[in-house]
Amino acid sequence: MSYGRPSSQGDMTPSQQAAEPSLVERPERPYAGIRASVTMDTIGEIADRIREIFAWLAARGIEPTGAPFLRYHVIDMANRMDMEAGVPTAAVPEGEPGGDIFGGALPAGRYATVAHHGHPDDLVDVTEALLDWATDQGLTWDAWDTPEGHAWRCRLEEYLTDPAEEPDMSRWDTVLAFRLADGA
């Protein structure tokens, strides 16, 4: 089973590792999320909280509408990263005062995307290839430098494979989706 594949991605065969990048117009997408500051060594801590979001949604009778994701707000690979784990919903859910889980919306816009079949550890190379491809295409990211690191309006890793159904991470399907600057 998979959580769901964005309709623009098509089907991938198990022999594929990374598909060719493409440009996709995406609508605003509501979600429930948890935000945290992590390092490369502790990134699993935020990823592991996806189950908590699913449980929170289920307790409120809210159906997920897509694959869970990790969103990178600010990246400093040598130090800390400001990230979210999230699950898409039909409408922005209302968080609880003092709770970790909140409602938000991923911004609409044009995204550079690439699909990957394989272990999530390979995503560093897939990300580098997507960044290089965009540079070669003359595209501009919706991103900027801050004192804390490189900030992104929306940089996503969408995890299409349900780990309960497919525990072999080398068989997982993931989509990277990075928002481009308006007019880019």
Tab-separated table of C-alpha atoms in Angstrom:
chain	number	residue	atom	x	y	z
A	1	MET	CA	0.000	0.000	0.000
A	2	SER	CA	1.075	3.583	-0.483
A	3	TYR	CA	-0.297	6.728	1.111
A	4	GLY	CA	-1.044	8.206	-2.284
A	5	ARG	CA	0.913	9.630	-5.129
A	6	PRO	CA	0.449	13.148	-6.439
A	7	SER	CA	-1.368	12.788	-9.749
A	8	SER	CA	1.426	14.539	-11.629
A	9	GLN	CA	3.993	11.860	-10.851
A	10	GLY	CA	2.750	8.824	-12.782
A	11	ASP	CA	3.820	5.286	-11.994
A	12	MET	CA	7.381	4.222	-11.252
A	13	THR	CA	8.786	0.766	-11.769
A	14	PRO	CA	10.885	-0.860	-9.033
A	15	SER	CA	13.965	-0.622	-11.247
A	16	GLN	CA	13.806	3.177	-11.351
A	17	GLN	CA	15.894	5.112	-8.883
A	18	ALA	CA	15.125	8.728	-9.759
A	19	ALA	CA	12.877	9.935	-12.527
A	20	GLU	CA	13.566	13.025	-14.603
A	21	PRO	CA	12.706	16.285	-12.814
A	22	SER	CA	9.612	18.173	-13.904
A	23	LEU	CA	7.855	21.455	-13.192
A	24	VAL	CA	4.434	21.179	-11.563
A	25	GLU	CA	1.882	23.822	-10.578
A	26	ARG	CA	0.526	22.899	-7.137
A	27	PRO	CA	-2.464	24.327	-5.291
A	28	GLU	CA	-2.340	25.390	-1.660
A	29	ARG	CA	-2.539	22.224	0.473
A	30	PRO	CA	-3.816	22.193	4.080
A	31	TYR	CA	-2.060	19.926	6.569
A	32	ALA	CA	-1.471	19.064	10.211
A	33	GLY	CA	2.138	19.297	11.323
A	34	ILE	CA	4.776	19.302	14.032
A	35	ARG	CA	7.782	21.630	13.864
A	36	ALA	CA	11.187	21.015	15.454
A	37	SER	CA	14.846	21.935	15.287
A	38	VAL	CA	16.995	18.897	14.450
A	39	THR	CA	20.465	17.964	13.242
A	40	MET	CA	21.409	15.498	10.528
A	41	ASP	CA	21.976	12.963	13.320
A	42	THR	CA	18.571	13.580	14.940
A	43	ILE	CA	16.394	14.045	11.833
A	44	GLY	CA	14.708	10.732	12.640
A	45	GLU	CA	13.148	12.349	15.707
A	46	ILE	CA	10.912	14.568	13.573
A	47	ALA	CA	10.214	11.819	11.014
A	48	ASP	CA	9.140	9.455	13.805
A	49	ARG	CA	6.442	11.938	14.865
A	50	ILE	CA	4.467	11.361	11.659
A	51	ARG	CA	2.696	8.467	13.433
A	52	GLU	CA	1.678	10.908	16.171
A	53	ILE	CA	0.093	13.209	13.568
A	54	PHE	CA	-1.862	10.308	12.032
A	55	ALA	CA	-3.128	9.341	15.516
A	56	TRP	CA	-4.063	12.971	16.284
A	57	LEU	CA	-6.017	13.214	13.021
A	58	ALA	CA	-7.770	9.870	13.628
A	59	ALA	CA	-8.811	10.933	17.134
A	60	ARG	CA	-10.551	13.951	15.577
A	61	GLY	CA	-12.114	12.050	12.680
A	62	ILE	CA	-9.954	13.888	10.127
A	63	GLU	CA	-8.960	11.863	7.069
A	64	PRO	CA	-5.495	12.360	5.557
A	65	THR	CA	-5.667	13.418	1.909
A	66	GLY	CA	-2.144	12.553	0.822
A	67	ALA	CA	1.274	11.249	1.693
A	68	PRO	CA	3.107	12.391	4.839
A	69	PHE	CA	6.010	14.748	4.283
A	70	LEU	CA	9.024	16.398	5.792
A	71	ARG	CA	9.278	20.139	5.158
A	72	TYR	CA	12.579	21.954	5.454
A	73	HIS	CA	12.200	25.588	6.576
A	74	VAL	CA	15.852	26.439	7.305
A	75	ILE	CA	18.821	24.235	6.446
A	76	ASP	CA	22.289	24.369	7.946
A	77	MET	CA	23.611	20.852	7.339
A	78	ALA	CA	26.601	21.390	9.663
A	79	ASN	CA	24.439	22.598	12.550
A	80	ARG	CA	20.643	22.645	12.921
A	81	MET	CA	17.657	22.462	10.617
A	82	ASP	CA	14.192	23.925	11.232
A	83	MET	CA	11.791	21.258	9.956
A	84	GLU	CA	8.234	20.001	10.029
A	85	ALA	CA	6.640	16.609	9.720
A	86	GLY	CA	3.183	16.893	8.195
A	87	VAL	CA	0.161	15.086	6.822
A	88	PRO	CA	-2.145	16.686	4.199
A	89	THR	CA	-5.817	17.210	5.088
A	90	ALA	CA	-8.905	18.530	3.252
A	91	ALA	CA	-9.011	21.692	5.397
A	92	VAL	CA	-6.607	23.350	7.809
A	93	PRO	CA	-7.187	21.596	11.155
A	94	GLU	CA	-7.296	23.624	14.326
A	95	GLY	CA	-4.468	22.806	16.706
A	96	GLU	CA	-4.889	22.745	20.457
A	97	PRO	CA	-3.479	25.510	22.668
A	98	GLY	CA	-0.160	24.350	24.081
A	99	GLY	CA	-0.081	21.301	21.817
A	100	ASP	CA	2.714	20.371	19.418
A	101	ILE	CA	0.431	19.689	16.460
A	102	PHE	CA	-0.862	22.648	14.462
A	103	GLY	CA	-2.702	23.305	11.220
A	104	GLY	CA	-1.134	25.033	8.258
A	105	ALA	CA	-1.119	25.219	4.468
A	106	LEU	CA	1.634	24.457	2.002
A	107	PRO	CA	1.881	27.381	-0.413
A	108	ALA	CA	0.516	27.194	-3.925
A	109	GLY	CA	2.962	27.771	-6.736
A	110	ARG	CA	5.276	26.232	-9.248
A	111	TYR	CA	7.467	23.420	-7.942
A	112	ALA	CA	10.403	21.488	-9.330
A	113	THR	CA	9.736	17.839	-8.521
A	114	VAL	CA	11.461	14.512	-8.908
A	115	ALA	CA	10.331	11.007	-7.959
A	116	HIS	CA	12.716	8.534	-6.331
A	117	HIS	CA	12.419	4.793	-5.782
A	118	GLY	CA	14.907	3.599	-3.170
A	119	HIS	CA	16.273	4.135	0.307
A	120	PRO	CA	15.754	7.592	1.866
A	121	ASP	CA	19.536	7.761	2.470
A	122	ASP	CA	19.825	8.252	-1.313
A	123	LEU	CA	17.830	11.486	-1.121
A	124	VAL	CA	20.958	13.578	-0.491
A	125	ASP	CA	22.197	12.662	-3.985
A	126	VAL	CA	18.714	12.993	-5.515
A	127	THR	CA	18.390	16.450	-3.942
A	128	GLU	CA	21.786	17.502	-5.301
A	129	ALA	CA	20.765	16.318	-8.771
A	130	LEU	CA	17.481	18.275	-8.571
A	131	LEU	CA	19.299	21.429	-7.439
A	132	ASP	CA	21.835	21.044	-10.274
A	133	TRP	CA	19.057	20.428	-12.815
A	134	ALA	CA	17.270	23.628	-11.743
A	135	THR	CA	20.506	25.616	-12.029
A	136	ASP	CA	21.041	24.229	-15.551
A	137	GLN	CA	17.448	25.250	-16.420
A	138	GLY	CA	18.009	28.796	-15.097
A	139	LEU	CA	15.332	28.383	-12.421
A	140	THR	CA	15.236	30.401	-9.191
A	141	TRP	CA	14.208	28.843	-5.889
A	142	ASP	CA	11.850	30.525	-3.449
A	143	ALA	CA	14.704	30.552	-0.936
A	144	TRP	CA	17.070	32.985	0.766
A	145	ASP	CA	19.992	33.083	3.193
A	146	THR	CA	19.497	33.863	6.886
A	147	PRO	CA	21.919	33.901	9.837
A	148	GLU	CA	20.513	30.464	10.811
A	149	GLY	CA	21.031	28.914	7.359
A	150	HIS	CA	19.351	28.657	3.972
A	151	ALA	CA	15.584	29.269	4.257
A	152	TRP	CA	12.943	27.859	1.897
A	153	ARG	CA	9.315	28.892	1.371
A	154	CYS	CA	8.494	25.231	0.722
A	155	ARG	CA	10.941	22.339	0.308
A	156	LEU	CA	9.313	18.933	0.714
A	157	GLU	CA	10.095	15.242	0.831
A	158	GLU	CA	6.832	13.338	0.376
A	159	TYR	CA	6.913	9.720	1.549
A	160	LEU	CA	4.514	7.749	-0.641
A	161	THR	CA	5.210	4.309	0.820
A	162	ASP	CA	3.575	3.168	4.052
A	163	PRO	CA	6.382	1.630	6.194
A	164	ALA	CA	3.856	-0.699	7.849
A	165	GLU	CA	3.129	-2.202	4.417
A	166	GLU	CA	6.689	-2.063	3.028
A	167	PRO	CA	9.370	-2.202	5.748
A	168	ASP	CA	12.198	-2.538	3.175
A	169	MET	CA	13.299	1.097	2.844
A	170	SER	CA	15.126	0.331	-0.411
A	171	ARG	CA	11.675	-0.151	-1.973
A	172	TRP	CA	10.168	3.156	-0.832
A	173	ASP	CA	8.821	5.814	-3.207
A	174	THR	CA	9.521	9.449	-2.396
A	175	VAL	CA	8.833	12.706	-4.227
A	176	LEU	CA	10.934	15.819	-3.731
A	177	ALA	CA	9.033	19.074	-4.387
A	178	PHE	CA	10.808	22.422	-4.054
A	179	ARG	CA	8.922	25.680	-4.627
A	180	LEU	CA	10.225	28.057	-7.248
A	181	ALA	CA	10.218	31.836	-6.851
A	182	ASP	CA	7.168	33.559	-8.317
A	183	GLY	CA	7.870	34.426	-11.943
A	184	ALA	CA	10.788	31.957	-12.137
